[in-house]
Amino acid sequence: MNLEKTRHRMIPKVLAPGGDISSVKAAILAGADEVYLGVSEFNARRRAENITFEDLEELVRLARQREAKLFLTLNTLVLNDEFDKIADVINRAVSAGISAFIVQDLGLLYILHDLLPEMEIHGSTQLTTHNHGQIDFLAEKGISRINLARELSIEDIAALTEHAHGKKMETEVFVHGAYCISYSGQCYMSSMTGGKSGNRGICFQPCRRLYSSSDSSDSRYRLNLKDNNQLTNAGKLSGAGVDSLKIEGRIKGFPYVYTVTDAWKKRLQSQSSTSDVTRVFNRGFHAGYLENRIEAEMFAPGGSTDQSLEFVSEVASYNAQKRMLQTKSSASVSERDQIFIYTKDNRFICTGTIREILSQKEFLFQIEHELKGRILKDQMIFKNPDLPEQKDLQERISRLSFERQLISVRVSGCLGAPLKTLWKAGEKTVAVESSMCLEKAKSAGMTSSSLEKPFSRLDSKFFKMGSIDTDDLESHLFLPVSELNRIRREAASTLFSQPAATISRPELPTKTEISAENHGPYLFAVNTVNDYELLLKQGICADSILFEAGSPGQYDHRLPCMPWFPAIIHESVLSDYYSLVDRITADLPIFTDNLAIAHYAHQTGRKWIAGSRLNIVNSFAVRSLKESGASGFVLSQELNRSQIESVLDHSVLPSYNLLFGPLFLMETQQCLVRGDKGCKKPKKDEQCFTHCRFSTSMYDEKRNRFFLEKRPYKENEVYNGAYLYIPETLKDLKSYGTGFIVDMRRFAFFNPPEPQFNSIIRGLLHNRSINKSDFDFQFTRGNYNRGLS
């Protein structure tokens, strides 16, 4: 890794997506310096076709011949019982010659750094890295490159890149493709509402769907963002010293990959390009985060409608039994064309393929994947644009393959001495001698022509025999063919060998006899002094109380309870939070959802507890946290009972599980109240972050409710309409000595009067069930019966 270049002379590398073989080759043809791809279920695009191991080694060799590198995505959370399988994936990937792994899970990071210390490990954007303290933590864990959070401005990126370079780390920035509305790694909406976790690569994209306020007639795409496009900021990113620019799109096809990669390569090299990124999949473009323009214009009004699609016609009728689609006007389509059907208000209905053209207005139509509604009259039909260069690109991709490497051999020897051979393939050489001495030949002796047959059997999928030099071999000499074959096999075993990993299934940590420290079985979370005092009146000790640290300047550090630090801490206020840590009584543990605070606490000798938003789902992550000074951890809310028990069976730290509280779904920089509360600001400013307070509700098309909450020094948060309450955990997990968190923080949607507040606390303290009828919303067990899939 060369970080000696100055920021102003550095040209970032272009990192392109490779969802299938054609896309990988398209990226290479377009000049990508790096390509990221997946080969198994352990990657954040499980919906992509992905690559087989049978193809991986060939693609690695092709990339190397074109001076590119391939990275393997292992950027999902990993469960305890999956480490045997992932060890096999790692071994095969290293043997194939992969250049780096991209990871999210802290347990997998721990294993890779421990067992393969020389391997490059890149931190996924799912790690939500947005301040320098997180970089400090990850540097100590072996991360050599970090993909920064999408929400950062160019000023933030420049500062964090300079800091990362000081830690001998590279930075990577997403520059093109889909925006997630939530901070990556911090979205649980798909998991908690549909059982498909974004942290496992199977998000069903609820953010791309319609939502309304209490009046269902105002349905709109309230969470749906346009796509990221930073082409005009390429020079600023180079000037900021960014090492790699990442293009999103592993579920998009090769025309998209080639077009966007080519556009970026040409822009960075100050060359003109014919590639027009508006002609491939996009939801419209906006460069809001990097340009610090977080505004209403970042939202796409039409769901996931592809702005590159060409309008074909409107539906006249559809016969599902005959699979016949009739259009209102003549449709310019061909057989095997992919078409897309949307409603007038841009709701996606289906994707399909034209199987047969019956007339200019009648077609046999094969629906692909799931039908998202009925095909009805007047719905709109689109198709991908006809790209004149696409056919040529397909042909170039089909012809693109690596060139088998030529092997040359030099042969020398004299009568009565061993035959000496020197084999060379590229920069690799191997010397092999015969095990017997050369004899006088009874007829014609060995020549380059006679050696060609036994030595050429060395040809393989990746190598072929070239020249055989016998200038230093005396004439009329002989060796048996069996010995020549042995020499060839010995040479081949060295020339063809690939680096091999020898990771076996890592042994899970041995459980340590632990309990929830001295706090008793419960931790109670509050965010008002009045509720803190109510807890004390109930006989709850101060050291069993978590107090949410909102504004670092307004938090009362004299409170003798544990401060709870947030998951998102902007670089601009990080030093203020560090100062707050310094002011808090030294013997109080720090409870944090942000790795920067964890790192600072460890550096200053403070105990700290890892919050649930650090996504702890396996015992290796727990061991890693312990080595960084953690004194406890909260299990991920995405786990079910058996997955929780698996972690607890091998835990080396005290654990906590959420028993009662609001069910957090996502956090975003975007203003979610605009349009409901009449905010007139054209874009978000610093006052929005530090002072804005609002609360409202929205509903999906099934009338499920969600709470939208904005509080000072917090980003916009989305909570489930049903409150989390899992009373059976008290019995299920009792034998593990785990602690339980009762989250009584007040929100606009949860503001119980004092008698009800006290009733909840008394009921839980005496192991009685909460009276659900006291609340005007539903309760849920979240993922406790479902878990990570």
mmCIF file of N, CA and C in Angstrom, residues 641-715:
data_model
loop_
_atom_site.group_PDB
_atom_site.id
_atom_site.type_symbol
_atom_site.label_atom_id
_atom_site.label_comp_id
_atom_site.label_asym_id
_atom_site.label_seq_id
_atom_site.Cartn_x
_atom_site.Cartn_y
_atom_site.Cartn_z
ATOM 1 N N ARG A 641 -34.104 -16.863 19.698
ATOM 2 C CA ARG A 641 -33.699 -17.480 20.968
ATOM 3 C C ARG A 641 -32.499 -18.401 20.798
ATOM 4 N N SER A 642 -32.538 -19.311 19.831
ATOM 5 C CA SER A 642 -31.441 -20.277 19.688
ATOM 6 C C SER A 642 -30.139 -19.588 19.301
ATOM 7 N N GLN A 643 -30.222 -18.536 18.482
ATOM 8 C CA GLN A 643 -29.019 -17.800 18.101
ATOM 9 C C GLN A 643 -28.451 -17.038 19.300
ATOM 10 N N ILE A 644 -29.330 -16.507 20.134
ATOM 11 C CA ILE A 644 -28.881 -15.857 21.365
ATOM 12 C C ILE A 644 -28.184 -16.861 22.277
ATOM 13 N N GLU A 645 -28.810 -18.027 22.456
ATOM 14 C CA GLU A 645 -28.245 -19.045 23.344
ATOM 15 C C GLU A 645 -26.892 -19.531 22.849
ATOM 16 N N SER A 646 -26.717 -19.593 21.524
ATOM 17 C CA SER A 646 -25.429 -20.015 20.979
ATOM 18 C C SER A 646 -24.324 -19.048 21.375
ATOM 19 N N VAL A 647 -24.612 -17.743 21.323
ATOM 20 C CA VAL A 647 -23.610 -16.753 21.742
ATOM 21 C C VAL A 647 -23.347 -16.876 23.241
ATOM 22 N N LEU A 648 -24.408 -17.010 24.018
ATOM 23 C CA LEU A 648 -24.249 -17.075 25.468
ATOM 24 C C LEU A 648 -23.535 -18.348 25.913
ATOM 25 N N ASP A 649 -23.687 -19.435 25.146
ATOM 26 C CA ASP A 649 -22.992 -20.686 25.470
ATOM 27 C C ASP A 649 -21.478 -20.546 25.393
ATOM 28 N N HIS A 650 -21.001 -19.531 24.679
ATOM 29 C CA HIS A 650 -19.555 -19.363 24.481
ATOM 30 C C HIS A 650 -19.116 -17.935 24.807
ATOM 31 N N SER A 651 -19.835 -17.290 25.687
ATOM 32 C CA SER A 651 -19.553 -15.889 25.974
ATOM 33 C C SER A 651 -18.440 -15.743 27.008
ATOM 34 N N VAL A 652 -17.610 -14.730 26.799
ATOM 35 C CA VAL A 652 -16.529 -14.429 27.740
ATOM 36 C C VAL A 652 -16.771 -13.085 28.436
ATOM 37 N N LEU A 653 -17.996 -12.542 28.258
ATOM 38 C CA LEU A 653 -18.341 -11.271 28.878
ATOM 39 C C LEU A 653 -19.772 -11.316 29.400
ATOM 40 N N PRO A 654 -20.103 -10.496 30.387
ATOM 41 C CA PRO A 654 -21.504 -10.353 30.787
ATOM 42 C C PRO A 654 -22.345 -9.851 29.619
ATOM 43 N N SER A 655 -23.569 -10.358 29.515
ATOM 44 C CA SER A 655 -24.426 -10.025 28.380
ATOM 45 C C SER A 655 -25.727 -9.403 28.847
ATOM 46 N N TYR A 656 -26.367 -8.685 27.928
ATOM 47 C CA TYR A 656 -27.653 -8.039 28.197
ATOM 48 C C TYR A 656 -28.548 -8.249 26.982
ATOM 49 N N ASN A 657 -29.833 -8.346 27.244
ATOM 50 C CA ASN A 657 -30.812 -8.532 26.180
ATOM 51 C C ASN A 657 -31.953 -7.553 26.404
ATOM 52 N N LEU A 658 -32.457 -6.935 25.320
ATOM 53 C CA LEU A 658 -33.542 -5.974 25.455
ATOM 54 C C LEU A 658 -34.836 -6.702 25.777
ATOM 55 N N LEU A 659 -35.425 -6.369 26.904
ATOM 56 C CA LEU A 659 -36.670 -6.981 27.361
ATOM 57 C C LEU A 659 -37.882 -6.153 26.954
ATOM 58 N N PHE A 660 -37.761 -4.840 27.125
ATOM 59 C CA PHE A 660 -38.881 -3.944 26.874
ATOM 60 C C PHE A 660 -38.335 -2.628 26.346
ATOM 61 N N GLY A 661 -38.981 -2.078 25.303
ATOM 62 C CA GLY A 661 -38.544 -0.781 24.811
ATOM 63 C C GLY A 661 -38.973 -0.517 23.392
ATOM 64 N N PRO A 662 -38.694 0.665 22.895
ATOM 65 C CA PRO A 662 -39.026 1.006 21.508
ATOM 66 C C PRO A 662 -38.178 0.159 20.553
ATOM 67 N N LEU A 663 -38.774 -0.249 19.451
ATOM 68 C CA LEU A 663 -38.063 -1.083 18.485
ATOM 69 C C LEU A 663 -37.480 -0.192 17.400
ATOM 70 N N PHE A 664 -36.189 0.096 17.528
ATOM 71 C CA PHE A 664 -35.492 0.972 16.577
ATOM 72 C C PHE A 664 -35.388 0.290 15.214
ATOM 73 N N LEU A 665 -35.630 1.081 14.133
ATOM 74 C CA LEU A 665 -35.572 0.521 12.778
ATOM 75 C C LEU A 665 -34.496 1.158 11.907
ATOM 76 N N MET A 666 -34.326 2.458 11.992
ATOM 77 C CA MET A 666 -33.281 3.087 11.167
ATOM 78 C C MET A 666 -33.000 4.492 11.648
ATOM 79 N N GLU A 667 -31.864 5.030 11.180
ATOM 80 C CA GLU A 667 -31.464 6.408 11.471
ATOM 81 C C GLU A 667 -30.956 7.027 10.181
ATOM 82 N N THR A 668 -31.388 8.241 9.893
ATOM 83 C CA THR A 668 -31.043 8.876 8.628
ATOM 84 C C THR A 668 -30.786 10.363 8.815
ATOM 85 N N GLN A 669 -29.939 10.928 7.977
ATOM 86 C CA GLN A 669 -29.726 12.377 7.974
ATOM 87 C C GLN A 669 -30.866 13.113 7.293
ATOM 88 N N GLN A 670 -31.686 12.387 6.540
ATOM 89 C CA GLN A 670 -32.743 13.029 5.778
ATOM 90 C C GLN A 670 -33.860 13.551 6.675
ATOM 91 N N CYS A 671 -34.434 14.686 6.292
ATOM 92 C CA CYS A 671 -35.592 15.224 7.009
ATOM 93 C C CYS A 671 -36.823 14.437 6.589
ATOM 94 N N LEU A 672 -37.447 13.771 7.550
ATOM 95 C CA LEU A 672 -38.626 12.956 7.259
ATOM 96 C C LEU A 672 -39.930 13.675 7.585
ATOM 97 N N VAL A 673 -39.850 14.867 8.144
ATOM 98 C CA VAL A 673 -41.044 15.600 8.524
ATOM 99 C C VAL A 673 -41.490 16.568 7.435
ATOM 100 N N ARG A 674 -40.584 16.887 6.518
ATOM 101 C CA ARG A 674 -40.911 17.865 5.480
ATOM 102 C C ARG A 674 -42.191 17.432 4.747
ATOM 103 N N GLY A 675 -43.118 18.320 4.639
ATOM 104 C CA GLY A 675 -44.396 17.979 4.018
ATOM 105 C C GLY A 675 -45.473 17.698 5.044
ATOM 106 N N ASP A 676 -45.079 17.303 6.267
ATOM 107 C CA ASP A 676 -46.050 17.072 7.334
ATOM 108 C C ASP A 676 -46.130 18.273 8.282
ATOM 109 N N LYS A 677 -44.980 18.831 8.610
ATOM 110 C CA LYS A 677 -44.929 19.904 9.614
ATOM 111 C C LYS A 677 -44.717 21.289 8.999
ATOM 112 N N GLY A 678 -44.638 21.340 7.686
ATOM 113 C CA GLY A 678 -44.547 22.644 7.043
ATOM 114 C C GLY A 678 -43.214 23.329 7.174
ATOM 115 N N CYS A 679 -42.130 22.576 7.334
ATOM 116 C CA CYS A 679 -40.797 23.173 7.393
ATOM 117 C C CYS A 679 -40.489 23.862 6.066
ATOM 118 N N LYS A 680 -40.028 25.076 6.115
ATOM 119 C CA LYS A 680 -39.772 25.863 4.908
ATOM 120 C C LYS A 680 -38.300 25.881 4.505
ATOM 121 N N LYS A 681 -37.450 25.229 5.271
ATOM 122 C CA LYS A 681 -36.033 25.261 4.938
ATOM 123 C C LYS A 681 -35.767 24.515 3.635
ATOM 124 N N PRO A 682 -34.989 25.112 2.720
ATOM 125 C CA PRO A 682 -34.709 24.419 1.451
ATOM 126 C C PRO A 682 -33.780 23.218 1.623
ATOM 127 N N LYS A 683 -32.959 23.249 2.657
ATOM 128 C CA LYS A 683 -32.061 22.120 2.905
ATOM 129 C C LYS A 683 -31.713 22.073 4.385
ATOM 130 N N LYS A 684 -31.174 20.945 4.786
ATOM 131 C CA LYS A 684 -30.795 20.753 6.183
ATOM 132 C C LYS A 684 -29.596 21.633 6.527
ATOM 133 N N ASP A 685 -29.582 22.182 7.765
ATOM 134 C CA ASP A 685 -28.429 22.945 8.239
ATOM 135 C C ASP A 685 -28.054 22.461 9.639
ATOM 136 N N GLU A 686 -27.045 23.065 10.230
ATOM 137 C CA GLU A 686 -26.554 22.616 11.532
ATOM 138 C C GLU A 686 -27.612 22.772 12.621
ATOM 139 N N GLN A 687 -28.455 23.786 12.500
ATOM 140 C CA GLN A 687 -29.517 23.981 13.481
ATOM 141 C C GLN A 687 -30.497 22.808 13.485
ATOM 142 N N CYS A 688 -30.698 22.193 12.340
ATOM 143 C CA CYS A 688 -31.593 21.033 12.258
ATOM 144 C C CYS A 688 -31.075 19.918 13.167
ATOM 145 N N PHE A 689 -29.775 19.708 13.153
ATOM 146 C CA PHE A 689 -29.191 18.629 13.955
ATOM 147 C C PHE A 689 -29.225 18.962 15.443
ATOM 148 N N THR A 690 -28.869 20.181 15.780
ATOM 149 C CA THR A 690 -28.697 20.516 17.193
ATOM 150 C C THR A 690 -29.987 20.948 17.893
ATOM 151 N N HIS A 691 -30.991 21.439 17.139
ATOM 152 C CA HIS A 691 -32.153 22.021 17.800
ATOM 153 C C HIS A 691 -33.498 21.425 17.403
ATOM 154 N N CYS A 692 -33.588 20.844 16.210
ATOM 155 C CA CYS A 692 -34.903 20.415 15.718
ATOM 156 C C CYS A 692 -35.476 19.278 16.569
ATOM 157 N N ARG A 693 -36.780 19.393 16.864
ATOM 158 C CA ARG A 693 -37.496 18.341 17.583
ATOM 159 C C ARG A 693 -38.872 18.182 16.925
ATOM 160 N N PHE A 694 -39.201 16.975 16.523
ATOM 161 C CA PHE A 694 -40.526 16.715 15.984
ATOM 162 C C PHE A 694 -40.841 15.248 16.122
ATOM 163 N N SER A 695 -42.105 14.935 15.965
ATOM 164 C CA SER A 695 -42.534 13.542 15.955
ATOM 165 C C SER A 695 -43.784 13.430 15.108
ATOM 166 N N THR A 696 -43.862 12.375 14.328
ATOM 167 C CA THR A 696 -45.055 12.116 13.530
ATOM 168 C C THR A 696 -45.124 10.621 13.264
ATOM 169 N N SER A 697 -46.141 10.207 12.558
ATOM 170 C CA SER A 697 -46.314 8.791 12.222
ATOM 171 C C SER A 697 -46.473 8.638 10.722
ATOM 172 N N MET A 698 -46.154 7.455 10.239
ATOM 173 C CA MET A 698 -46.472 7.109 8.862
ATOM 174 C C MET A 698 -46.961 5.666 8.837
ATOM 175 N N TYR A 699 -47.615 5.297 7.743
ATOM 176 C CA TYR A 699 -48.215 3.970 7.616
ATOM 177 C C TYR A 699 -47.839 3.385 6.263
ATOM 178 N N ASP A 700 -47.558 2.068 6.261
ATOM 179 C CA ASP A 700 -47.328 1.419 4.977
ATOM 180 C C ASP A 700 -48.677 1.047 4.359
ATOM 181 N N GLU A 701 -48.641 0.375 3.221
ATOM 182 C CA GLU A 701 -49.881 0.085 2.497
ATOM 183 C C GLU A 701 -50.753 -0.946 3.207
ATOM 184 N N LYS A 702 -50.180 -1.657 4.184
ATOM 185 C CA LYS A 702 -50.970 -2.587 4.995
ATOM 186 C C LYS A 702 -51.448 -1.934 6.287
ATOM 187 N N ARG A 703 -51.227 -0.618 6.391
ATOM 188 C CA ARG A 703 -51.623 0.179 7.548
ATOM 189 C C ARG A 703 -50.836 -0.165 8.801
ATOM 190 N N ASN A 704 -49.635 -0.702 8.639
ATOM 191 C CA ASN A 704 -48.722 -0.849 9.763
ATOM 192 C C ASN A 704 -48.138 0.524 10.091
ATOM 193 N N ARG A 705 -48.056 0.821 11.379
ATOM 194 C CA ARG A 705 -47.651 2.151 11.810
ATOM 195 C C ARG A 705 -46.160 2.217 12.121
ATOM 196 N N PHE A 706 -45.577 3.377 11.836
ATOM 197 C CA PHE A 706 -44.179 3.640 12.163
ATOM 198 C C PHE A 706 -44.085 5.051 12.756
ATOM 199 N N PHE A 707 -43.221 5.200 13.760
ATOM 200 C CA PHE A 707 -43.020 6.491 14.402
ATOM 201 C C PHE A 707 -41.751 7.142 13.855
ATOM 202 N N LEU A 708 -41.859 8.419 13.514
ATOM 203 C CA LEU A 708 -40.717 9.203 13.048
ATOM 204 C C LEU A 708 -40.375 10.208 14.135
ATOM 205 N N GLU A 709 -39.140 10.185 14.574
ATOM 206 C CA GLU A 709 -38.748 10.992 15.724
ATOM 207 C C GLU A 709 -37.467 11.761 15.410
ATOM 208 N N LYS A 710 -37.481 13.068 15.643
ATOM 209 C CA LYS A 710 -36.272 13.897 15.538
ATOM 210 C C LYS A 710 -36.074 14.616 16.862
ATOM 211 N N ARG A 711 -34.902 14.415 17.457
ATOM 212 C CA ARG A 711 -34.567 15.033 18.730
ATOM 213 C C ARG A 711 -33.252 15.793 18.588
ATOM 214 N N PRO A 712 -33.018 16.830 19.385
ATOM 215 C CA PRO A 712 -31.754 17.569 19.299
ATOM 216 C C PRO A 712 -30.545 16.646 19.478
ATOM 217 N N TYR A 713 -29.541 16.879 18.670
ATOM 218 C CA TYR A 713 -28.297 16.111 18.653
ATOM 219 C C TYR A 713 -28.520 14.657 18.260
ATOM 220 N N LYS A 714 -29.646 14.387 17.631
ATOM 221 C CA LYS A 714 -29.923 13.070 17.064
ATOM 222 C C LYS A 714 -30.299 13.257 15.604
ATOM 223 N N GLU A 715 -30.022 12.229 14.809
ATOM 224 C CA GLU A 715 -30.538 12.227 13.445
ATOM 225 C C GLU A 715 -32.004 11.805 13.469
#
